[in-house]
Coordinates of C-alpha atoms in Angstrom, one line a residue:
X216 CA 0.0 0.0 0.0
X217 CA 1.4 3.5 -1.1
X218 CA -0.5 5.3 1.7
X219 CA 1.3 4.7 5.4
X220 CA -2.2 5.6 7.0
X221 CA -4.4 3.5 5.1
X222 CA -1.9 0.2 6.2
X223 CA -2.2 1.5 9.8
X224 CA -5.9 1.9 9.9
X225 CA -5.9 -1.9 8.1
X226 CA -3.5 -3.0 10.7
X227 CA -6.1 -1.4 13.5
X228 CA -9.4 -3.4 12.2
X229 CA -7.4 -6.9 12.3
X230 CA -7.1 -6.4 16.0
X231 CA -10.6 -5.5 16.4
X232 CA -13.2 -7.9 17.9
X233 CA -17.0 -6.7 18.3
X234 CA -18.8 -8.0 21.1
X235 CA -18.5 -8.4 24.7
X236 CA -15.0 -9.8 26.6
X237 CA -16.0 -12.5 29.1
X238 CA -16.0 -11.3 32.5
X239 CA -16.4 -13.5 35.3
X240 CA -19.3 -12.9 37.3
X241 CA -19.8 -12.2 40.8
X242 CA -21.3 -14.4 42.6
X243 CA -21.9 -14.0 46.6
X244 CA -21.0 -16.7 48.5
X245 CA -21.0 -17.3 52.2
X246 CA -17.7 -17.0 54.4
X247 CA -18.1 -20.4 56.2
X248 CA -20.6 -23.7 56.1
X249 CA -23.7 -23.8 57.7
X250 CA -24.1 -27.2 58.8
X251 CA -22.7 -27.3 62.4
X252 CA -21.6 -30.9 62.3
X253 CA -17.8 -30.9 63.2
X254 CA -15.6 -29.8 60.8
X255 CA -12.6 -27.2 60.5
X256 CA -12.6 -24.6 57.7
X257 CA -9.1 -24.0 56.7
X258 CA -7.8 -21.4 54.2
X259 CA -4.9 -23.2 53.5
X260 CA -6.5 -25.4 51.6
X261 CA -7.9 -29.0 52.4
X262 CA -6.5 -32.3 51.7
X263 CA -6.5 -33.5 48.3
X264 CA -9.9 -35.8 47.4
X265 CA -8.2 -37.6 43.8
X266 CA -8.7 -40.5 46.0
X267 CA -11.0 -40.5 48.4
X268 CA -12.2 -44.3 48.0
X269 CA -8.7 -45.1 49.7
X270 CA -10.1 -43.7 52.8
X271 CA -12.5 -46.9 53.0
X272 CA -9.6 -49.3 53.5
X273 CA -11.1 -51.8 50.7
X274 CA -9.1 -53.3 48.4
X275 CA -11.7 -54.9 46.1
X276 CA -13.3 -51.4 46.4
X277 CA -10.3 -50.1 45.3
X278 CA -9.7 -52.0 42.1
X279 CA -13.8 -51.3 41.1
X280 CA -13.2 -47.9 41.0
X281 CA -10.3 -48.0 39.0
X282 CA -11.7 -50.1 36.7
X283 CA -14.6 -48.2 36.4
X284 CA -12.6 -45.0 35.9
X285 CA -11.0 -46.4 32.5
X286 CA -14.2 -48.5 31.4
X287 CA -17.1 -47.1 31.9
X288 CA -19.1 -46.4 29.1
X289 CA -20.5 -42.8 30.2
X290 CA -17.2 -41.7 30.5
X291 CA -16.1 -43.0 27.4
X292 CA -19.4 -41.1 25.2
X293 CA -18.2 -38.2 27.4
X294 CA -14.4 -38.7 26.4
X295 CA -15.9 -39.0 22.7
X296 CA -17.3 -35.9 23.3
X297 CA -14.2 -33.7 24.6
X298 CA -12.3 -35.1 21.3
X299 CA -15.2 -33.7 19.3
X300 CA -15.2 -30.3 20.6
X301 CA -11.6 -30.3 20.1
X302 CA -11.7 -31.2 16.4
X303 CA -14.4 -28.7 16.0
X304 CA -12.2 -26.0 17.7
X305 CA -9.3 -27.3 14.9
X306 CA -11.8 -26.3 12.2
X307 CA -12.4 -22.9 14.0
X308 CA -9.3 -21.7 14.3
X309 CA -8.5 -22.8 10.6
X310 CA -10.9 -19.7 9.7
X311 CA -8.0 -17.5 10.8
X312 CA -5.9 -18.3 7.9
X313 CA -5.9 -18.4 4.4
X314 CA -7.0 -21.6 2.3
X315 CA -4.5 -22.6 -0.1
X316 CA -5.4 -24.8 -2.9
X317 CA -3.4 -26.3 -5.5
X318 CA -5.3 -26.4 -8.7
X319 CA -4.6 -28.1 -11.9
X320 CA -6.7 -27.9 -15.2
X321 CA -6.5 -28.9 -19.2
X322 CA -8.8 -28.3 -21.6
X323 CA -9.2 -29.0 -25.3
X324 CA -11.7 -26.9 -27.1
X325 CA -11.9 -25.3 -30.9
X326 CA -12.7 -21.1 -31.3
X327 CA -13.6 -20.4 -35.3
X328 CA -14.0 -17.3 -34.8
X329 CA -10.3 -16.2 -33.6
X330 CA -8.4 -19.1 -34.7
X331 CA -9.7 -20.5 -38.1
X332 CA -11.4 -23.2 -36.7
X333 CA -8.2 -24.3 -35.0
X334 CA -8.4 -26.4 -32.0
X335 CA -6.5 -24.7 -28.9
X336 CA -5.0 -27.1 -26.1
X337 CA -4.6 -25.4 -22.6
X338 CA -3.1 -26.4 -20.0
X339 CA -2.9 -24.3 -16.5
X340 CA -1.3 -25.2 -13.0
X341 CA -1.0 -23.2 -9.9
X342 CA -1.7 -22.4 -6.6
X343 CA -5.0 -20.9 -5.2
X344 CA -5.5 -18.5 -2.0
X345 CA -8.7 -16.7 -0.5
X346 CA -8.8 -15.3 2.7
X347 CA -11.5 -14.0 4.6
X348 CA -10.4 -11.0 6.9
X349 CA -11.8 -11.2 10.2
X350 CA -11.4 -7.0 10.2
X351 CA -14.2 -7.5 12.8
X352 CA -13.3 -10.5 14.7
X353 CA -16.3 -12.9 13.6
X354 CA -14.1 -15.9 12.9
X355 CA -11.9 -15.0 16.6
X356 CA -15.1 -15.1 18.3
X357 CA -15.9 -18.5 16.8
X358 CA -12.9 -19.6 17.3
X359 CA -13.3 -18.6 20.9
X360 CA -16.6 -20.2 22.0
X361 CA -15.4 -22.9 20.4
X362 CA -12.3 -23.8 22.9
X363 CA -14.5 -22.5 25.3
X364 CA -17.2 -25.2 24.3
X365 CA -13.7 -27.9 24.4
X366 CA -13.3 -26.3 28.0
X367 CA -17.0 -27.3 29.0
X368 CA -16.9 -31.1 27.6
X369 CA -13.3 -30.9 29.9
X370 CA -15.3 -30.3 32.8
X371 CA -18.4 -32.1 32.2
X372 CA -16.3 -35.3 31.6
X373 CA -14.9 -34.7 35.2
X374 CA -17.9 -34.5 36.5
X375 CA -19.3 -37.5 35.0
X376 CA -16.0 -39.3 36.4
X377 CA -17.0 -38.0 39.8
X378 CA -20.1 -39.5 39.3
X379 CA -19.4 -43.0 38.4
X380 CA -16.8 -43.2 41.2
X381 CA -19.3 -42.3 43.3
X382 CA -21.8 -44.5 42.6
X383 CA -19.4 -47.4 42.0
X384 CA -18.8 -46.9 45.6
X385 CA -23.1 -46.6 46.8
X386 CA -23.7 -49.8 44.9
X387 CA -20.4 -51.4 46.7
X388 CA -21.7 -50.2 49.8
X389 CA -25.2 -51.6 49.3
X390 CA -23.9 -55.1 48.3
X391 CA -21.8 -55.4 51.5
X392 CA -25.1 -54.0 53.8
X393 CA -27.3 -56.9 51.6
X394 CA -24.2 -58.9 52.2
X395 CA -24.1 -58.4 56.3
X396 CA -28.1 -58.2 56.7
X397 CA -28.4 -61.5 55.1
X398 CA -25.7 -63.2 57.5
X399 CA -27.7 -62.0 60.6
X400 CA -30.9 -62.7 59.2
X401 CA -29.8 -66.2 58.4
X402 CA -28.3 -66.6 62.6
X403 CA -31.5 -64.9 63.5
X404 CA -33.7 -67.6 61.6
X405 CA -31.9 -70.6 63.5
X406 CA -32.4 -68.8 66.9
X407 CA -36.4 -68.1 66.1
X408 CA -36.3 -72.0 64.8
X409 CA -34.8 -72.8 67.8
X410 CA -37.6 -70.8 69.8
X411 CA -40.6 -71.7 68.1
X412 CA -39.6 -75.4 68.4
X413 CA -39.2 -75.0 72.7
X414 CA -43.3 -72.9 72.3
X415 CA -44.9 -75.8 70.4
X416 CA -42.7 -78.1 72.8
X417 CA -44.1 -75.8 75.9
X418 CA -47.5 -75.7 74.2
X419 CA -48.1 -79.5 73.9
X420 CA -47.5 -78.9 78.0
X421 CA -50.1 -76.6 78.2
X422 CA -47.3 -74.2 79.6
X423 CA -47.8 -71.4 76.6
X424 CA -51.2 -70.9 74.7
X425 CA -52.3 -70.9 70.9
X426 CA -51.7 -67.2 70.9
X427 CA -48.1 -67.9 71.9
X428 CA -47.8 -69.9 69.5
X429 CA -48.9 -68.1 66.7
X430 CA -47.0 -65.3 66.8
X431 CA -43.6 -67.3 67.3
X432 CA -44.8 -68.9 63.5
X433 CA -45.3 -65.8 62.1
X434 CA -41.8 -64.1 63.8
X435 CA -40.5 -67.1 61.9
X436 CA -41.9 -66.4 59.2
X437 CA -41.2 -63.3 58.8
X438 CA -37.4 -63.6 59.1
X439 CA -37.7 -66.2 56.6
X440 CA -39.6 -63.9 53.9
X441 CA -36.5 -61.4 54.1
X442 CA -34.0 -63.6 52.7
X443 CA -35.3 -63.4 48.9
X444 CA -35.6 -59.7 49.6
X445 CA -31.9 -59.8 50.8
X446 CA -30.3 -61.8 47.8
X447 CA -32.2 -59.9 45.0
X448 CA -30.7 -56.6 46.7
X449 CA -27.4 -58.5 46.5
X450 CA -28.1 -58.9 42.5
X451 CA -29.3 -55.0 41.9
X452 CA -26.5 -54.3 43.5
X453 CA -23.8 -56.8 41.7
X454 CA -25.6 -55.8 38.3
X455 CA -25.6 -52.1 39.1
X456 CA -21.9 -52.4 39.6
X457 CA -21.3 -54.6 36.5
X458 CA -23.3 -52.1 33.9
X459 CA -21.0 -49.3 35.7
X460 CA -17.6 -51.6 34.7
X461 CA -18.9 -52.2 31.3
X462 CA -19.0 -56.3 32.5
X463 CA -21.7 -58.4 31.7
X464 CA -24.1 -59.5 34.8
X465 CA -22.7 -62.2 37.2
X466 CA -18.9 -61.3 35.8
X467 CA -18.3 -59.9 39.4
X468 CA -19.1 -63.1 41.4
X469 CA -16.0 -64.1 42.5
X470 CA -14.6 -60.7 43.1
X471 CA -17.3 -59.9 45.5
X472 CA -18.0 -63.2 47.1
X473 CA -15.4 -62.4 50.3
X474 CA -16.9 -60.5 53.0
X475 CA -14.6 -57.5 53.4
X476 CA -15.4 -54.9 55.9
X477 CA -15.8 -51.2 55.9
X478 CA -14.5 -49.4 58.0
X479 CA -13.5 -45.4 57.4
X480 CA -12.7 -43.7 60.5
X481 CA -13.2 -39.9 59.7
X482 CA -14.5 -38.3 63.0
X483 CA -13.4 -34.5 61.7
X484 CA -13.6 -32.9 58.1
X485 CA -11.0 -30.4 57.5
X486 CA -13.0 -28.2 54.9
X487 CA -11.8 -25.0 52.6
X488 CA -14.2 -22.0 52.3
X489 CA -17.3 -22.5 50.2
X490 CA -15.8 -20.3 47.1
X491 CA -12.7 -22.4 46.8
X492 CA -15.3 -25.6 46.9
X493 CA -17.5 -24.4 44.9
X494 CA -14.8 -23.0 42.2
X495 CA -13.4 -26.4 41.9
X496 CA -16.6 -28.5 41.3
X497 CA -16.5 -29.8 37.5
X498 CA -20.3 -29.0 37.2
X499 CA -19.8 -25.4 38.2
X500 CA -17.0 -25.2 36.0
X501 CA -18.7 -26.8 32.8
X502 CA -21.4 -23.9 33.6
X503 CA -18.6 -21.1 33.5
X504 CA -17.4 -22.4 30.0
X505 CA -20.4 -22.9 29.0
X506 CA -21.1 -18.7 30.1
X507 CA -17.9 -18.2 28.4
X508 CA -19.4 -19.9 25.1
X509 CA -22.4 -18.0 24.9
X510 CA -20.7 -14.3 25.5
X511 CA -18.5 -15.2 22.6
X512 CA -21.3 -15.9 20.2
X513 CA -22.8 -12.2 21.3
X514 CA -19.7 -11.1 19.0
X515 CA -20.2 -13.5 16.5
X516 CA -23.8 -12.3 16.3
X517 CA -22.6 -8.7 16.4
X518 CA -19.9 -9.1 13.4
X519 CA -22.8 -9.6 11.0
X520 CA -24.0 -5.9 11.0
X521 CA -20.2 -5.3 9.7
X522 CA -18.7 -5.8 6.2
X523 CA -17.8 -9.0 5.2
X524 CA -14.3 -8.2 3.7
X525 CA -12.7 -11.7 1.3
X526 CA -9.0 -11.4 -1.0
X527 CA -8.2 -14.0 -3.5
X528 CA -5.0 -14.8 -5.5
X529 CA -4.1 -17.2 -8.2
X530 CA -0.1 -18.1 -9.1
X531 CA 1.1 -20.8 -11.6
X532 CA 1.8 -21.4 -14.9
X533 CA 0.1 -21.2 -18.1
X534 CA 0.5 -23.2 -21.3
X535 CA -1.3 -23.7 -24.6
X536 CA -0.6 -24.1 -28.3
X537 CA -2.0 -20.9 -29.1
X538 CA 0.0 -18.2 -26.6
X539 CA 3.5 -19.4 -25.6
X540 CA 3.5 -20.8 -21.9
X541 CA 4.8 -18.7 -19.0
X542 CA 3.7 -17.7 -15.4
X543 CA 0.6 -15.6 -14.9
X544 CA -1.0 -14.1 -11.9
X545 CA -4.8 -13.3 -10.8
X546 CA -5.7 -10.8 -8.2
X547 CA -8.8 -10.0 -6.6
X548 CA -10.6 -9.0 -3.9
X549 CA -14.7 -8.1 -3.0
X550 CA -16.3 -6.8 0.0
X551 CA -20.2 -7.1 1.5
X552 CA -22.4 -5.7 3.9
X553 CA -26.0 -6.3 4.7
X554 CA -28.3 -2.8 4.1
X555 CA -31.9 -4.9 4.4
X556 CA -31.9 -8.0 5.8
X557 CA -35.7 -7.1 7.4
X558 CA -33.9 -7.9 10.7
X559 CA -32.8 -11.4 10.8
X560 CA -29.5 -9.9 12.1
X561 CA -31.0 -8.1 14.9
X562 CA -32.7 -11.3 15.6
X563 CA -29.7 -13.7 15.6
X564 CA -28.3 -10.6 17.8
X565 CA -31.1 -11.1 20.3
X566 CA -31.1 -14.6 20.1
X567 CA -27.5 -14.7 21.4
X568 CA -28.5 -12.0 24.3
X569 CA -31.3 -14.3 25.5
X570 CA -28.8 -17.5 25.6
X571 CA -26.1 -15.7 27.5
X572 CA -28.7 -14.6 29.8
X573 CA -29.5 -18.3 30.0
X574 CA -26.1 -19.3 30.7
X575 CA -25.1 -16.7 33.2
X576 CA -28.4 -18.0 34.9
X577 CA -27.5 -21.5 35.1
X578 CA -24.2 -20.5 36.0
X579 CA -25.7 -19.2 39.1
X580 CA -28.3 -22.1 39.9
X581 CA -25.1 -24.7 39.1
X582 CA -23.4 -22.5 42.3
X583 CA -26.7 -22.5 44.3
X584 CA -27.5 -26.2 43.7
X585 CA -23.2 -27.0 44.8
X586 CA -23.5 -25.1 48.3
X587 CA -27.2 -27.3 48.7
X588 CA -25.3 -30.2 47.7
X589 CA -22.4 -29.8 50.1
X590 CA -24.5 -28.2 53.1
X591 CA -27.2 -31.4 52.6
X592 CA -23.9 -33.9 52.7
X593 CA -22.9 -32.4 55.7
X594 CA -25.6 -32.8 57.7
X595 CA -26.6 -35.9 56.4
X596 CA -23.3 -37.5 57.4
X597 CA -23.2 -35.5 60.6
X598 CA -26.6 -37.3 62.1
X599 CA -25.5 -40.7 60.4
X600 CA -22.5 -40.5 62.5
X601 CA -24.5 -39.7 65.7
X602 CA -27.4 -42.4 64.7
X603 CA -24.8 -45.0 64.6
X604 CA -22.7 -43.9 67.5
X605 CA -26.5 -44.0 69.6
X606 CA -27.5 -47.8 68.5
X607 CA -24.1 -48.8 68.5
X608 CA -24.7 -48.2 72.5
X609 CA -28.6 -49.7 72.2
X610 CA -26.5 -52.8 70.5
X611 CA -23.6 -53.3 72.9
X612 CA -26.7 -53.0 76.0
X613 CA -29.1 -55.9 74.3
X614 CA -25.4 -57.5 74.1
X615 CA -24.8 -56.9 77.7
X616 CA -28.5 -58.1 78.7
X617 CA -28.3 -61.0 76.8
X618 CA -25.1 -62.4 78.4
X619 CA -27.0 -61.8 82.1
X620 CA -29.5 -63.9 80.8
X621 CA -27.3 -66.7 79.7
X622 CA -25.8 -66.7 83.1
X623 CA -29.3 -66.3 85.0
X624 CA -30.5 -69.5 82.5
X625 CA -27.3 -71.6 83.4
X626 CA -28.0 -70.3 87.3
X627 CA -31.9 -71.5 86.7
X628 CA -32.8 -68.3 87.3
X629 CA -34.8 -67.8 84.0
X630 CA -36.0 -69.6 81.2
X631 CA -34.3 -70.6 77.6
X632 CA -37.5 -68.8 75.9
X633 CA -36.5 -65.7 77.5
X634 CA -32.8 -66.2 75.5
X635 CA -34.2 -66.9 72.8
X636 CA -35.9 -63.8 72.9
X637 CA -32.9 -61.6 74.0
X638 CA -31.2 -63.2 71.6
X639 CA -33.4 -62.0 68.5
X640 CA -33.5 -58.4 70.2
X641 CA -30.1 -58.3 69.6
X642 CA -29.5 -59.6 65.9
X643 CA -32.8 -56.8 65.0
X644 CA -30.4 -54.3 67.2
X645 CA -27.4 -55.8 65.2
X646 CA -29.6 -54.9 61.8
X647 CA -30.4 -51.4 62.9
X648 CA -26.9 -50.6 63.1
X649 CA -25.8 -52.2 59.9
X650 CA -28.0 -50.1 57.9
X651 CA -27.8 -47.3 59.5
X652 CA -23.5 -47.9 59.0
X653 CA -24.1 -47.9 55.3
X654 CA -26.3 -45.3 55.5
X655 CA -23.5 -43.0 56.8
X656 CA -20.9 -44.6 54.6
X657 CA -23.6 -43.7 51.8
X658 CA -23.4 -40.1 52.8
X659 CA -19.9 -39.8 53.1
X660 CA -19.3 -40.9 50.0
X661 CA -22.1 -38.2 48.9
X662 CA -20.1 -35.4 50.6
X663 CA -16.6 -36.5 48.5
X664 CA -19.4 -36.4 45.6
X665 CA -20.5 -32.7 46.8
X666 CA -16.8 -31.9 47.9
X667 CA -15.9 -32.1 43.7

């Protein structure tokens, strides 16, 4: 260009982007929890949570989750997905540049008019350029929401990872409860057996009546019915596991067929402040980018009131039987902007206005929904704790009764129906506190969930 102000003021629209520059939002968050179960808040940060199932103390639990981490097929469709933002944000950023083709043609044709009725071969060979100048930052902006869009599928994979841990480790969970409920139920059965046989013994005596007798058949009875119920919660939960692995049902027999307990000890929870929580939760993170996306398609939306500005070159050489052959060279370039369109730019403008207001919304109920999330673990797994620690007493007092009674019966003191019963006070006591222990497990598991 011959005029030094002209190149400058081309120089100044290349760096030019219409539209709006992402800005983080503000969000007001509260300086500590509000669940008062015991915990320390620490600004110094809290200790790592990569791998949380190690605080369980399960090997077998262990190796699911890592299994699951690499095979499971959600994460896989979400790892397909990350790889297809990425290609798409390839494409984008290949609008920045020129497209170079190389080109190649030959031609045979006959033109009376100039040449006699000659026949002219041609032959041509080159290399072809266009280049649209993004003057006004339409591709940039593309380019932009679309690594922001890369940045999203990032985070929503790591959420979905988050998830599938944690629900390998619920399903785990409710196997070994199924598991332990079904070896106390079975001990309870032999004792109620054991008891019904010394009523219809005592009731052949005319010691106990019909009544008596009757209810110790259906007590029976009724432990009896909860076996089926037991195993097929054993299968849901063995198959639940499976589908998370990518195995097919009954694969995971053998690995799960060892009663292993569980047995985290976590009386404290050293937590950071809700902002650096929440800031590090994938699902609040996906929601940023996906904020970040929608801001960036405002410019994109915004470039179309502006001229469209395209340059194309050709270079090769040339060669026919008519002209001698030599090197020849095409320049051109065209420009366009939209005068009446009857607003379908203004709409595509306010179309992108109403989904970043979307966004920024969701943003904000993503950050809501993450401090309900934790604050609900927390309490949860605070009264879990106290539930157990309260029939964990109940238990060890039926325990404590029911060895008096043993000694009273050995003494004479007391009858072997009166055991009996003890006895089954104790394995339902015993039940109580098994499912109330998986309970809490459960929500400590949920709070590593909430936790991110």
């Amino acid at each position: 260009m011959r005029d030094p102000f002209l190149l400058i003021f081309f120089i100044g629209l290349v760096g030019c982007s219409v539209g709006p520059d992402y800005k983080p939002p503000h969000i007001s968050l509260p300086d500590k929890w509000h669940s008062d179960w015991k915990q320390e808040t620490s600004n110094d940060g809290m200790t790592a949570f990569d791998s949380w199932w190690k605080a369980f103390e399960d090997p077998v639990l262990e190796g699911l989750v890592e299994e699951g981490s690499l095979e499971n097929l959600d994460l896989k469709m979400a790892v397909a997905r990350l790889e297809e933002s990425r290609a798409l944000k390839s494409g984008a950023s290949g609008a920045l540049y020129p497209d170079i083709q190389s080109t190649t043609s030959a031609g045979r044709s006959k033109q009376g008019f100039i040449t006699g009725n000659r026949k002219v071969t041609s032959f041509e060979a080159g290399f072809d350029a266009s280049w649209e100048l993004d003057l006004f930052g339409k591709n940039y902006r593309q380019w932009e929401g679309e690594a922001a869009f890369e940045g999203q599928r990032f985070y929503e994979l790591e959420d979905v990872l988050v998830s599938v841990r944690a629900e390998i480790a619920k399903q785990y969970i409710s196997y070994r409860e199924a598991q332990k409920q079904l070896k106390i139920t079975q001990r309870a059965i032999k004792a109620q057996k054991k008891l019904l046989d010394l009523l219809e013994s005592l009731q052949e005596a005319g010691v106990v009546s019909n009544v008596e007798l009757s209810e110790g058949r259906a007590l029976y009875t009724d432990y009896q019915s909860r076996v089926p119920v037991l195993n097929s919660d054993l299968k849901r939960a063995q198959y639940a596991l499976e589908v998370l692995l990518g195995r097919n049902p009954g694969s995971l027999s053998e690995v799960l067929e060892d009663e292993l307990p569980i047995s985290p000890s976590l009386e404290r929870i050293n937590l950071d402040v809700p902002i650096r929580v929440i800031s590090r939760r994938p699902d609040v993170r996906a929601a940023e980018q996906a904020l970040k996306v929608a801001t960036a398609l405002q410019g994109v939306a915004i470039a179309d009131l502006y001229p469209n500005f395209t340059i194309a070159g050709f270079y090769g050489l040339q060669d026919s039987n008519l002209f001698p052959s030599g090197a020849i060279w095409r320049f051109a370039a065209d420009g366009a902007l939209s005068l009446f369109d009857f607003g379908r730019i203004r709409s595509k403008i306010d179309t992108a206005d109403a989904q970043k207001t979307q966004a920024l919304s969701a943003y904000e109920l993503a950050v809501l929904k993450a401090l309900e999330e934790v604050e609900n673990a927390l309490t949860a797994y605070g009264n879990s704790t106290k539930e157990k620690k309260l029939l964990r007493e109940s238990l060890k007092a039926r325990e404590q009764n029911l060895r008096l009674l043993k000694s009273k019966y050995e003494a004479g003191l007391t009858s072997f129906q009166d055991v009996l019963k003890s006895q089954l006070s104790f394995y339902e006591s015993d039940l109580a506190v098994i499912r109330t222990e998986s309970k809490q497990f459960k929500n400590l598991v949920a709070l590593y969930k909430a936790l991110g």
